[in-house]
Coordinates of C-alpha atoms in Angstrom, one line a residue:
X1 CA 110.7 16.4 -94.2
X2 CA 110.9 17.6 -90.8
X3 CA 114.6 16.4 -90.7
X4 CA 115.3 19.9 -92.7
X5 CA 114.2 22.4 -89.6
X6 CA 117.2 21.9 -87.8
X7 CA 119.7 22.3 -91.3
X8 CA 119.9 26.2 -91.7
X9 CA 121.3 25.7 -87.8
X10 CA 123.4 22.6 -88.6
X11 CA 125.0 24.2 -92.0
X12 CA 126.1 27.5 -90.2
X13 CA 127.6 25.8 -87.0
X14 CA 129.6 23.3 -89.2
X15 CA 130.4 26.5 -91.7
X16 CA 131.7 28.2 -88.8
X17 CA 133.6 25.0 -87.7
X18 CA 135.2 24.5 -90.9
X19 CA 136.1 28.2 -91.7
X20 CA 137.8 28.5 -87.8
X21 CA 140.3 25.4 -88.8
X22 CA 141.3 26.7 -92.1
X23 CA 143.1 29.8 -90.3
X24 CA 144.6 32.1 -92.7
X25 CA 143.5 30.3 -95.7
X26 CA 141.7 33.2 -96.9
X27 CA 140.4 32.2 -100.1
X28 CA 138.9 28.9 -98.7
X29 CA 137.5 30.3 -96.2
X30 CA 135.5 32.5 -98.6
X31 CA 135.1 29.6 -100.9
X32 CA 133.4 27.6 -97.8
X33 CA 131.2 30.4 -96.3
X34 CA 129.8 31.4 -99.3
X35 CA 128.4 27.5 -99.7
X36 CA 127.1 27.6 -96.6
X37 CA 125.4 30.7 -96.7
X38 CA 123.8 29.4 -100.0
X39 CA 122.8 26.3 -98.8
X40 CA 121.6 28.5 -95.4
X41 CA 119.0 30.3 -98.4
X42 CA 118.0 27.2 -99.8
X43 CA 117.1 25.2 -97.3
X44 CA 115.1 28.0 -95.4
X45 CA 113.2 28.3 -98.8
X46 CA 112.5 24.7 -98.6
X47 CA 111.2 25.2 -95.0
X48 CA 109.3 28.1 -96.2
X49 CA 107.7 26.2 -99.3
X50 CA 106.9 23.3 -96.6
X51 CA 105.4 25.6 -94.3
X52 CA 103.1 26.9 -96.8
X53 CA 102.1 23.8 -98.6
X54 CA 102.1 21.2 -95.7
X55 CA 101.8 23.4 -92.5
X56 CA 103.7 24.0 -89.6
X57 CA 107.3 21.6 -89.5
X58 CA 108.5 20.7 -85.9
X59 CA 111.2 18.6 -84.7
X60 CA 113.2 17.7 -81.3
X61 CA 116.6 17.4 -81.5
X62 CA 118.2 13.8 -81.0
X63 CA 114.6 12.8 -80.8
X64 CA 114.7 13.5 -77.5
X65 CA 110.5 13.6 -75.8
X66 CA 108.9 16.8 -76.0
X67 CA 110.1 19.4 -73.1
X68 CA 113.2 17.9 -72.7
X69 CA 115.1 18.4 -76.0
X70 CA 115.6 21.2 -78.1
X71 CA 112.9 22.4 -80.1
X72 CA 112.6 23.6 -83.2
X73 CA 109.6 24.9 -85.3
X74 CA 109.4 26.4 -88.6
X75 CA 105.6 27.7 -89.8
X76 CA 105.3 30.3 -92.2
X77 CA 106.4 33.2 -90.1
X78 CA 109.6 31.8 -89.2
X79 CA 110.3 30.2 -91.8
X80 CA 109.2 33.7 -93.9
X81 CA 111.8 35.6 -91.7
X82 CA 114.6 33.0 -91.8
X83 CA 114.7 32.9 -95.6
X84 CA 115.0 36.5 -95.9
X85 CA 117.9 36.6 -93.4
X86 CA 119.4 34.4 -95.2
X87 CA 119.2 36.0 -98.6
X88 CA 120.3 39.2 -96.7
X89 CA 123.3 37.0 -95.3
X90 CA 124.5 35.8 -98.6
X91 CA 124.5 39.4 -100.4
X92 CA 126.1 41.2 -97.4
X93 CA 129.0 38.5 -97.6
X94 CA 129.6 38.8 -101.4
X95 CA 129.6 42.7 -100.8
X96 CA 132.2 41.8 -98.2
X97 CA 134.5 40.0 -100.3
X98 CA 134.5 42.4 -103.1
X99 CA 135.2 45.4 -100.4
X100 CA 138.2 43.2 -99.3
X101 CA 139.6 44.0 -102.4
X102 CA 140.6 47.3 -101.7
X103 CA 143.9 48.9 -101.2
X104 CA 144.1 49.5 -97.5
X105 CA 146.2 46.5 -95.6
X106 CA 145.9 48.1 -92.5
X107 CA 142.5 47.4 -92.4
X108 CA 142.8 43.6 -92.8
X109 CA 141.0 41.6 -90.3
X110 CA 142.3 38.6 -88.9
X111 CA 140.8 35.1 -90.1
X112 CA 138.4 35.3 -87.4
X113 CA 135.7 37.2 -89.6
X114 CA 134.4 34.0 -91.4
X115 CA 133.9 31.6 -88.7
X116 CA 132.3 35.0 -86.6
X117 CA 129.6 35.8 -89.5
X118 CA 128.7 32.1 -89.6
X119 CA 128.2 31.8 -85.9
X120 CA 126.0 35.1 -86.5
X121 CA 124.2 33.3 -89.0
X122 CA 123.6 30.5 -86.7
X123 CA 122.5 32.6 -84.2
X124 CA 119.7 34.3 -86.0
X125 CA 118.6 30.7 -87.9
X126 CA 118.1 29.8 -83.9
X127 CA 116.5 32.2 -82.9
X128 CA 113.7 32.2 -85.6
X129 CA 113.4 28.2 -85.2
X130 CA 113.2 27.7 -81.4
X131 CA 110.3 26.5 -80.0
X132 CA 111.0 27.4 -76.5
X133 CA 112.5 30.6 -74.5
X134 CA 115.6 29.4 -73.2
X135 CA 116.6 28.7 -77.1
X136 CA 115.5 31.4 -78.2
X137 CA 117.5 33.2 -75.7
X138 CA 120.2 30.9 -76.7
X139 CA 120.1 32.1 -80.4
X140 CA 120.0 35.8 -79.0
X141 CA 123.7 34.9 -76.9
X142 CA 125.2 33.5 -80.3
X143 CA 124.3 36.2 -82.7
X144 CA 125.0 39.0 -79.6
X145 CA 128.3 38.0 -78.8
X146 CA 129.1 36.8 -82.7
X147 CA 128.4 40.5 -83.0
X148 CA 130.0 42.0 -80.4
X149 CA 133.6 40.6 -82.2
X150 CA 131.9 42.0 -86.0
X151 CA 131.7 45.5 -84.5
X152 CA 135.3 45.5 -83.1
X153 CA 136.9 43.3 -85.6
X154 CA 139.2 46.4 -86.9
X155 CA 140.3 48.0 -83.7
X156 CA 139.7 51.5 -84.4
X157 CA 138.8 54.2 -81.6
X158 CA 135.9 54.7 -82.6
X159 CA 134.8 51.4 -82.8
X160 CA 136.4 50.4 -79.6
X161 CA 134.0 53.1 -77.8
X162 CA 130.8 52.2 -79.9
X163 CA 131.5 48.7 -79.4
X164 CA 131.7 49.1 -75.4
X165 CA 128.2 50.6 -75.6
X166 CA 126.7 48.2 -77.3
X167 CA 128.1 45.1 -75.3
X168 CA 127.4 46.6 -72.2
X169 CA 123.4 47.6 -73.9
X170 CA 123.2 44.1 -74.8
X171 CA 124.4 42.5 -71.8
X172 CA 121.7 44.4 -69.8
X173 CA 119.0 43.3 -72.4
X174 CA 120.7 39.4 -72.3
X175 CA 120.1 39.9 -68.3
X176 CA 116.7 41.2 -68.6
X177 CA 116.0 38.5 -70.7
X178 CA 117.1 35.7 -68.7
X179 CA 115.2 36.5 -65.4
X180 CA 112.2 36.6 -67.5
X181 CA 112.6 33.2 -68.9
X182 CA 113.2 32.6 -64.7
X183 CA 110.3 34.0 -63.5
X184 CA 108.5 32.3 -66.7
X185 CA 109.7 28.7 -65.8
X186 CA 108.9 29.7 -61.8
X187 CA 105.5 30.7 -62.6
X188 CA 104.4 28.2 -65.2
X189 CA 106.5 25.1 -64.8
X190 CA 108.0 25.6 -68.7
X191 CA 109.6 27.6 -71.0
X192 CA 108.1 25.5 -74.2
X193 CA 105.8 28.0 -76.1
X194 CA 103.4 24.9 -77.3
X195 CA 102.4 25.0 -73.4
X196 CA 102.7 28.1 -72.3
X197 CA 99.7 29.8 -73.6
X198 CA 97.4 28.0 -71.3
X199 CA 99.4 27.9 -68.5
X200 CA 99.8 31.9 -68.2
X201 CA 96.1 32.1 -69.0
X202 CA 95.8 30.2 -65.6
X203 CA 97.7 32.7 -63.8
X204 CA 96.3 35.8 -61.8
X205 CA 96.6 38.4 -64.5
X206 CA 98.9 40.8 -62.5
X207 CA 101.5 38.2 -62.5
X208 CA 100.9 37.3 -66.2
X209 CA 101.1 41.5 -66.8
X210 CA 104.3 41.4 -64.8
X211 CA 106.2 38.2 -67.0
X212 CA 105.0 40.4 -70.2
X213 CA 106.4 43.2 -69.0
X214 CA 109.7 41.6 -68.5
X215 CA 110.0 40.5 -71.9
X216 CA 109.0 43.4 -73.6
X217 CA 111.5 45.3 -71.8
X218 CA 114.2 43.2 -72.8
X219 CA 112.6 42.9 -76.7
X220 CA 112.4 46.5 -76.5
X221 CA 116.1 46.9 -75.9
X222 CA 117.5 44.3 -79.0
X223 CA 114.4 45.9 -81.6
X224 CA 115.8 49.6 -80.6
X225 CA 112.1 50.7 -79.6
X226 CA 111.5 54.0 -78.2
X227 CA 113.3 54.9 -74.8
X228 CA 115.0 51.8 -75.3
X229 CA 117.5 53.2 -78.6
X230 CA 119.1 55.3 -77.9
X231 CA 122.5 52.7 -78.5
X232 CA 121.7 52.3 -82.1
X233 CA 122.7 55.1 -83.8
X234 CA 125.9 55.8 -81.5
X235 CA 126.8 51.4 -82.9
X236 CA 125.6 51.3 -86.1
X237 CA 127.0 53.8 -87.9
X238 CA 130.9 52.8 -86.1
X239 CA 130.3 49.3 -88.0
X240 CA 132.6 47.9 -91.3
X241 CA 130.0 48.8 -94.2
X242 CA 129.1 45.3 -94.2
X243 CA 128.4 44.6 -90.6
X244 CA 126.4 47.9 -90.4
X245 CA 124.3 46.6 -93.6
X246 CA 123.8 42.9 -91.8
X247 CA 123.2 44.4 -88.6
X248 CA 120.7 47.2 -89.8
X249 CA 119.1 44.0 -91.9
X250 CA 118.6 41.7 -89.2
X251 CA 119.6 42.5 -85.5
X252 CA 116.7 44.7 -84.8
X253 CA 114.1 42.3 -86.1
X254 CA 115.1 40.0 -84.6
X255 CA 113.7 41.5 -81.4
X256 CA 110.7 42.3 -83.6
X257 CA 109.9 38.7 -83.8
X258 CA 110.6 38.0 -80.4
X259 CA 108.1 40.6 -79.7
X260 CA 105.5 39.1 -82.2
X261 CA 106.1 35.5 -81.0
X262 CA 105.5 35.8 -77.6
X263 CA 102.9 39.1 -77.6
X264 CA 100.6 36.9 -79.2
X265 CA 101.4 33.0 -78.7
X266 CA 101.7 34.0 -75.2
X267 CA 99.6 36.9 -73.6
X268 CA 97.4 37.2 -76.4
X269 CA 96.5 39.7 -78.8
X270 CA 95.5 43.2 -77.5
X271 CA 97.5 42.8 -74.1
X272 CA 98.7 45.8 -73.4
X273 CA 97.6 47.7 -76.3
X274 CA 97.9 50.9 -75.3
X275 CA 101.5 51.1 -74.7
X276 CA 102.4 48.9 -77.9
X277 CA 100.7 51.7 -79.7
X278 CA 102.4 54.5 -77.4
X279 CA 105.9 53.2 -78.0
X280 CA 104.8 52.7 -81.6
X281 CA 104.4 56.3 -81.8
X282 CA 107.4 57.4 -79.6
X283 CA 109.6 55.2 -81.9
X284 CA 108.0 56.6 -85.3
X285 CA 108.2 60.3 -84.4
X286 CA 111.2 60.4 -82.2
X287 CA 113.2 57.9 -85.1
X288 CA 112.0 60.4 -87.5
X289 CA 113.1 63.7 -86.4
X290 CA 116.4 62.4 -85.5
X291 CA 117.4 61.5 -88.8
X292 CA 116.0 64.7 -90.2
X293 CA 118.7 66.7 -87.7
X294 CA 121.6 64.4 -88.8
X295 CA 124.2 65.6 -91.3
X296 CA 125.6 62.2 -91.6
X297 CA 124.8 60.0 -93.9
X298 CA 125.3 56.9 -91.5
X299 CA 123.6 58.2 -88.8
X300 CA 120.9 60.1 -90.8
X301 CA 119.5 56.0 -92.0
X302 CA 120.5 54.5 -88.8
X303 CA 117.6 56.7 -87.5
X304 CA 115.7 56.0 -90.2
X305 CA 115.8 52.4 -88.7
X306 CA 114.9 53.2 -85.4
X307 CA 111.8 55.1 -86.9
X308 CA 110.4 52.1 -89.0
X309 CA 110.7 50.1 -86.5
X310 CA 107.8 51.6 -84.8
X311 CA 105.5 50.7 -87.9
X312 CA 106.2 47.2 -86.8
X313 CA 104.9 47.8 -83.4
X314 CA 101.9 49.8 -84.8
X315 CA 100.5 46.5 -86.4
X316 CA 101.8 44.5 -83.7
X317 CA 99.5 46.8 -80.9
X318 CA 96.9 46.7 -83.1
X319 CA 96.0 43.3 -81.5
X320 CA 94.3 42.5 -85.0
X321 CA 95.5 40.0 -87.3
X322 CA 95.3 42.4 -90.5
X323 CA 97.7 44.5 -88.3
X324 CA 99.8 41.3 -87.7
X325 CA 99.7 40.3 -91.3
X326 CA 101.0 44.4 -92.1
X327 CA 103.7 44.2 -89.4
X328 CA 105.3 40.9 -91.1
X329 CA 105.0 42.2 -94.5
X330 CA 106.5 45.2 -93.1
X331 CA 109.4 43.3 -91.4
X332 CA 110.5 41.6 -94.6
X333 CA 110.2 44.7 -96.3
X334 CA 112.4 46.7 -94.0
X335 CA 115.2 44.0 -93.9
X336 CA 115.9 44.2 -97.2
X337 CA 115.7 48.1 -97.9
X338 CA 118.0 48.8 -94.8
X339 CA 120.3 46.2 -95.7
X340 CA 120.3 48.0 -99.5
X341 CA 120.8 51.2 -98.0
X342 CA 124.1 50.4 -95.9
X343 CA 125.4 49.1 -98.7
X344 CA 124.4 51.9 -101.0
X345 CA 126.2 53.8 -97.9
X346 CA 129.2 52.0 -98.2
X347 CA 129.7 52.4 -101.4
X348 CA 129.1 56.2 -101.4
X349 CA 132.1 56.2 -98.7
X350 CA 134.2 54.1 -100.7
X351 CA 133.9 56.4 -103.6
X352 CA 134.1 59.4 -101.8
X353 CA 136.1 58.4 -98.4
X354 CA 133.3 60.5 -96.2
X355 CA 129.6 60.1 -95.1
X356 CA 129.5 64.0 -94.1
X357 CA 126.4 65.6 -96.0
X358 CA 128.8 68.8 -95.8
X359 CA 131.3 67.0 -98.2
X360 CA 129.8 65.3 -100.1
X361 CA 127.9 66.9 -103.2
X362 CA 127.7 65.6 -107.4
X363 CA 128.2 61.9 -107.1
X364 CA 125.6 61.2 -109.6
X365 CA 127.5 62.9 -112.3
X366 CA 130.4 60.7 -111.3
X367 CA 128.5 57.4 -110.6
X368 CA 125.0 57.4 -111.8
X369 CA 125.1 53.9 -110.9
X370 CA 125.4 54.5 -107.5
X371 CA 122.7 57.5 -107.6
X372 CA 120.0 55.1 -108.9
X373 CA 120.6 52.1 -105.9
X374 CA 120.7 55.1 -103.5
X375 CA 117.0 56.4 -105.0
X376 CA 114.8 53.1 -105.3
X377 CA 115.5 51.8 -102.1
X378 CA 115.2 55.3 -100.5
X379 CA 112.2 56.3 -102.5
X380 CA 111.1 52.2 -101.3
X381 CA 111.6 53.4 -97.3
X382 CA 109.4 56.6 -97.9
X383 CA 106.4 54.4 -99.4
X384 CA 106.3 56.0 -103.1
X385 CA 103.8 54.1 -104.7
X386 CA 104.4 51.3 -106.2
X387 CA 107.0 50.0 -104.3
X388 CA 106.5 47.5 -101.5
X389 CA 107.2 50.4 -98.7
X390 CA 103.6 51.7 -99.8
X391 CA 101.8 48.2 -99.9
X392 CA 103.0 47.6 -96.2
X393 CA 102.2 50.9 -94.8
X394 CA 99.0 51.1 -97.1
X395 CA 98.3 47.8 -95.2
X396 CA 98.9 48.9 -92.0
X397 CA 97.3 52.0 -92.3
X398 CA 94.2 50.2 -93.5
X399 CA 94.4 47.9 -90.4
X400 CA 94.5 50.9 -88.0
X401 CA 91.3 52.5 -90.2
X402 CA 89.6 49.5 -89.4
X403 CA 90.2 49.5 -86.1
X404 CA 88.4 52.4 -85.3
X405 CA 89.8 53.3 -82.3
X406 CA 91.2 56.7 -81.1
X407 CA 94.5 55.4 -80.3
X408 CA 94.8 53.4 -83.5
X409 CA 94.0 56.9 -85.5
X410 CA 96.7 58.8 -84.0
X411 CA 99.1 55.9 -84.9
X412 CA 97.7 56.1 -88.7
X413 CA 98.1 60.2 -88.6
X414 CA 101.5 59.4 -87.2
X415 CA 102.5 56.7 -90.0
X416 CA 101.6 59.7 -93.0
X417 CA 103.5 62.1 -91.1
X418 CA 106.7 60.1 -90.4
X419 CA 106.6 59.1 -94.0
X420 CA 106.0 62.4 -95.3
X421 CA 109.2 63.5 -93.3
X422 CA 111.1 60.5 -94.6
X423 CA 110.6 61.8 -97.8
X424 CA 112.2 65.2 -97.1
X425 CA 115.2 62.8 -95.1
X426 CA 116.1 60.8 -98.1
X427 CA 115.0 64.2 -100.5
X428 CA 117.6 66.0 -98.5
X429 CA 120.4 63.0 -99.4
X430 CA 119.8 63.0 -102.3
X431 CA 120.1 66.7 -103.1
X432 CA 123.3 66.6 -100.4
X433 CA 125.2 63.8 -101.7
X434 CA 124.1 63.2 -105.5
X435 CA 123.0 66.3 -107.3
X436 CA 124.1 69.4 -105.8
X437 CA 127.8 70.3 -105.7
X438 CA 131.0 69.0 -107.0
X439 CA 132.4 65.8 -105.9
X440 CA 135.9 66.2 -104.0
X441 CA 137.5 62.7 -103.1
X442 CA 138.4 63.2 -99.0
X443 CA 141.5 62.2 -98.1
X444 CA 141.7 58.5 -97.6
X445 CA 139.0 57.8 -100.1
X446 CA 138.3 54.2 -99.7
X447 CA 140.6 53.4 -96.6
X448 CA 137.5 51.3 -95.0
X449 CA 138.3 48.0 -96.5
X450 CA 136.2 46.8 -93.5
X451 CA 136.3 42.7 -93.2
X452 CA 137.4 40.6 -95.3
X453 CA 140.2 42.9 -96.6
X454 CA 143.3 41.2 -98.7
X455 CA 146.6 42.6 -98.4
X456 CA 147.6 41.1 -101.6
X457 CA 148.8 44.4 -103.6
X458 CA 146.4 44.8 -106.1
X459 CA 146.1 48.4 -105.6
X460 CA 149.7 48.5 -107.5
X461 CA 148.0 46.6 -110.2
X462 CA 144.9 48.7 -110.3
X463 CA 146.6 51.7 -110.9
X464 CA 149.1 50.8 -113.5
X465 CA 146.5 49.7 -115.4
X466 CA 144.5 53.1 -114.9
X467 CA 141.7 52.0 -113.0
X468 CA 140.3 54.3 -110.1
X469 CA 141.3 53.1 -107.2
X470 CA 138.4 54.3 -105.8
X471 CA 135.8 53.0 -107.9
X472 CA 133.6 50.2 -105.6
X473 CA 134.7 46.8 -106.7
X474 CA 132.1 45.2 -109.2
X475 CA 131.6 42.9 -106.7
X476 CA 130.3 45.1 -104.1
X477 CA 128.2 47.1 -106.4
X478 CA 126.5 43.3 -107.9
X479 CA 126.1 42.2 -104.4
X480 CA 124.4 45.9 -103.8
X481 CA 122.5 45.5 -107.1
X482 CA 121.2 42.5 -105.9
X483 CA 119.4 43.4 -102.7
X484 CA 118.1 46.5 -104.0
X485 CA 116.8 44.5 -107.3
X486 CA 115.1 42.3 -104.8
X487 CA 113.2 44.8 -102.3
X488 CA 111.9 46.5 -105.6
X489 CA 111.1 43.2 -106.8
X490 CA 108.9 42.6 -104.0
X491 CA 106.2 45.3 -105.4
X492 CA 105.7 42.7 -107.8
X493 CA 105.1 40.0 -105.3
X494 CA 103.3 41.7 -103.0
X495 CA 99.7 39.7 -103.2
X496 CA 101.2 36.7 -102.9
X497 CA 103.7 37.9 -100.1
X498 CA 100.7 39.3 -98.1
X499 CA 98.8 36.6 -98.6
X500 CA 101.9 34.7 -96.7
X501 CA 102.2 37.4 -94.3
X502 CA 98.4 36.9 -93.8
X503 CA 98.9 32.7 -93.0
X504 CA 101.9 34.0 -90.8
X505 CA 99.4 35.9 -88.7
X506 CA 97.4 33.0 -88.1
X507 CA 99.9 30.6 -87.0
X508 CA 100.9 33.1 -84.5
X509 CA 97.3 33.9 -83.1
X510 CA 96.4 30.6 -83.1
X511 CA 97.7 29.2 -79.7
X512 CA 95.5 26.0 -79.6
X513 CA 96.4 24.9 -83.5
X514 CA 100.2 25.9 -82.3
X515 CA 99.6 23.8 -79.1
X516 CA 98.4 20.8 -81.6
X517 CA 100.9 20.5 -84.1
X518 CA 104.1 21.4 -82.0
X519 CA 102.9 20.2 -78.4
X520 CA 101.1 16.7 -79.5
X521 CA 104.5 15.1 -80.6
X522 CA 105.9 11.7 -80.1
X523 CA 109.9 10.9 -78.9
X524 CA 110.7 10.7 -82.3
X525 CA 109.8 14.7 -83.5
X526 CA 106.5 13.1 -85.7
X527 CA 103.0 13.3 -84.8
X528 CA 101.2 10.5 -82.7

């Protein structure tokens, strides 16, 4: 079965090949991405059900001997990851095709937006699978520069100028990354992570402090942890609802991963503790109180996303591996409630043709539908019990308790603080944009058809036949539905999911069993 770690990759690239020759033939294109993207979510549930039952799956590419060709690796925490992604993936694009829908031609992208989201896909499948630095930076180029094109696709001014930002943010990050794998491969010999443990263990622990640094910094930059941000919130919010929803979902923990992956494969828990925890806390209350001074909708839960990000730090600076465990519950958590909460964004902007918490006022007397998507997932983020927001923070904040330490206390004081203030965020949305006031349509009222828009004259249609041309298609708000169904869902699941989380934790700490399974390979990818 280890023939199936290298399928999420292959399905994407050949998606994106595929969708790139059919040009303008829109509605094949759709027809072909959304296969792919499905069989993207069920092999990575395969991998993940493999991981789990059978243990850690590991193959090299073209059979190629181990350290010279490409390796991939799938245990439970990249394989827990990737199948999120994916699901994440698949909704975002369905939300995409209704939005296309919409009446604004103007907006239509050209027929590069397919084959792009695909090579995103690709890139993030990649990065969670490699078993080496160099491809893992290689996954971070693809899904960076597939990126850079989703951010830009319509043109606008605004996008233009939060687009050059991030590029030029990401290049730095891409350049910081790539000496480090350098200076890695000059002080070790190789970039494969089975080997590496041991290898920087051998080395004088300045220089090992000095490679760790370097990757952190340029981790740092692609998670958006505190003073390394500050790009998010100006991007973000500039993005096509759906890019901003995938982006929000998955960009950022990405980086996360990369952090947990080589923090403690590599250096070893509890390296460096002391900043983890300080940027942990930087991120949490900095985040925080810049989304309770926004009166944007947008940028008010783009901060919330630099925020949470620093409960993922918390657990990863605990050193510990119930912190570990937390912080990858945590991550799976926060994919899918950011990803619900763009969309629930984009909808709101559809409707209303604004984000402006001035504006806006009284949308849940017009679309109680709406109200509700916006509330679970919001109510999720603050960690109202019983959602799965709560079990992950009640996790961390159990992990920090039982560490004992006075730096992991003023992390947990932190964590109830930031939550209690992400209550009064979302509390202050909701009052803003759904209860208070009456609802005035802004002018241009669903102009952002974002990607995927088809200038095929239905809005002539629509309104002879007396629908709102504002109403969200029933696409989007399925596809919307969907996600925010699932992250509530997850309450539910959350034994067994921490219990994953858990075995995630321990094939990350364990360097030696890692070193075993993915190091002791034949030329064929199978064990000797």
């Amino acid at each position: 079965m280890r023939v199936l770690v290298p399928l999420p990759v292959l399905l994407a690239l050949a998606g994106c090949a595929v969708t790139l020759a059919l040009g303008q033939r829109r509605h094949l294109q759709r027809t072909v991405t959304l296969v792919v993207l499905a069989g993207v979510t069920a092999s990575a549930a395969v991998l993940l059900v493999l991981a789990v039952t059978e243990g850690t799956q590991h193959v090299t590419v073209g059979g190629w001997p181990g350290g010279v060709g490409i390796s991939l690796v799938a245990d439970r925490l990249s394989a827990l990851l990737l199948l999120t992604s994916s699901v994440v993936t698949l909704a975002v694009m369905v939300f995409s095709i209704g939005q296309g829908r919409t009446r604004d031609v103007r907006s239509a992208p050209v027929s590069i937006y397919h084959p792009t989201y695909l090579a995103l896909t690709a890139g993030v499948c990649i990065a969670f699978l490699a078993g080496d630095l160099f491809n893992l930076y290689v996954g971070f180029e693809v899904l960076l520069t597939a990126s850079y094109v989703l951010l830009t696709l319509d043109g606008t001014g605004a996008r233009i100028r939060a687009g050059a930002t991030y590029v030029i943010v990401s290049l730095v990050s891409s350049m910081v990354f790539l000496t480090g794998v350098g200076l890695v491969y000059a002080a070790t010999g190789t970039v494969a992570m089975a080997d590496l443990p041991g290898r920087i263990a051998a080395l004088p622990p300045a220089v090992a402090t000095a490679l760790q640094l370097v990757l952190l910094v340029a981790f740092g930059i692609k998670a958006a942890a505190f003073p390394l941000s500050g790009w998010l919130p100006d991007s973000y919010p500039a993005a096509a609802a759906p890019v901003a929803a995938v982006f929000a979902g998955l960009l950022t923990k990405v980086g996360v991963y990369a952090i947990v992956r080589t923090h403690e494969l590599l250096f070893g828990a509890g390296t460096l503790r002391l900043l983890l925890l300080g940027v942990a806390l930087a991120t949490l209350v900095v985040g925080i109180l810049g989304a309770v001074a926004q009166h944007d909708l947008r940028r008010l839960v783009a901060f919330t996303l630099v925020s949470h990000i620093g409960f993922m730090l918390f657990g990863v600076g605990l050193g510990s591996t119930a912190g570990l465990a937390a912080a990858v519950f945590y991550a799976v958590h926060h994919i899918l409630v950011q990803t619900a909460l763009f969309l629930v964004v984009g909808l709101v902007e559809h409707r209303a043709g604004t984000t402006s918490l001035r504006r806006l006022g009284g949308l849940a007397a017009v679309t109680p539908g709406t109200a509700l998507l916006f509330l679970l997932p919001a109510l999720n983020l603050a960690g109202i019990p019983p959602f799965s927001g709560f079990l992950g923070k009640l996790a961390l904040l159990r992990a920090g308790v039982a560490d004992g330490g006075w730096d992991a206390w003023v992390l947990v004081v932190a964590s109830v603080v930031t939550s209690l203030l992400t209550l009064y965020a979302v509390a202050r949305v909701w009052s803003a944009v759904f209860w208070s006031g009456r609802l005035g349509l802004a002018d241009g009222a669903g102009r952002d058809a974002g990607p995927g828009a088809e200038p095929d004259g239905r809005e002539r249609g629509e309104r002879s036949g007396g629908r709102d041309p504002h109403r969200p298609r029933r696409t989007m708000v399925a596809a919307t539905t969907g996600v925010v169904v699932l992250v509530t869902g997850l309450s539910l699941a959350g034994g067994p999911l921490l219990a994953v989380a858990q075995g995630a934790a321990d094939d990350t700490t364990d360097a030696q069993r890692y070193q075993r399974v993915v190091g002791g390979v034949d030329d064929a990818g199978g064990e000797p």
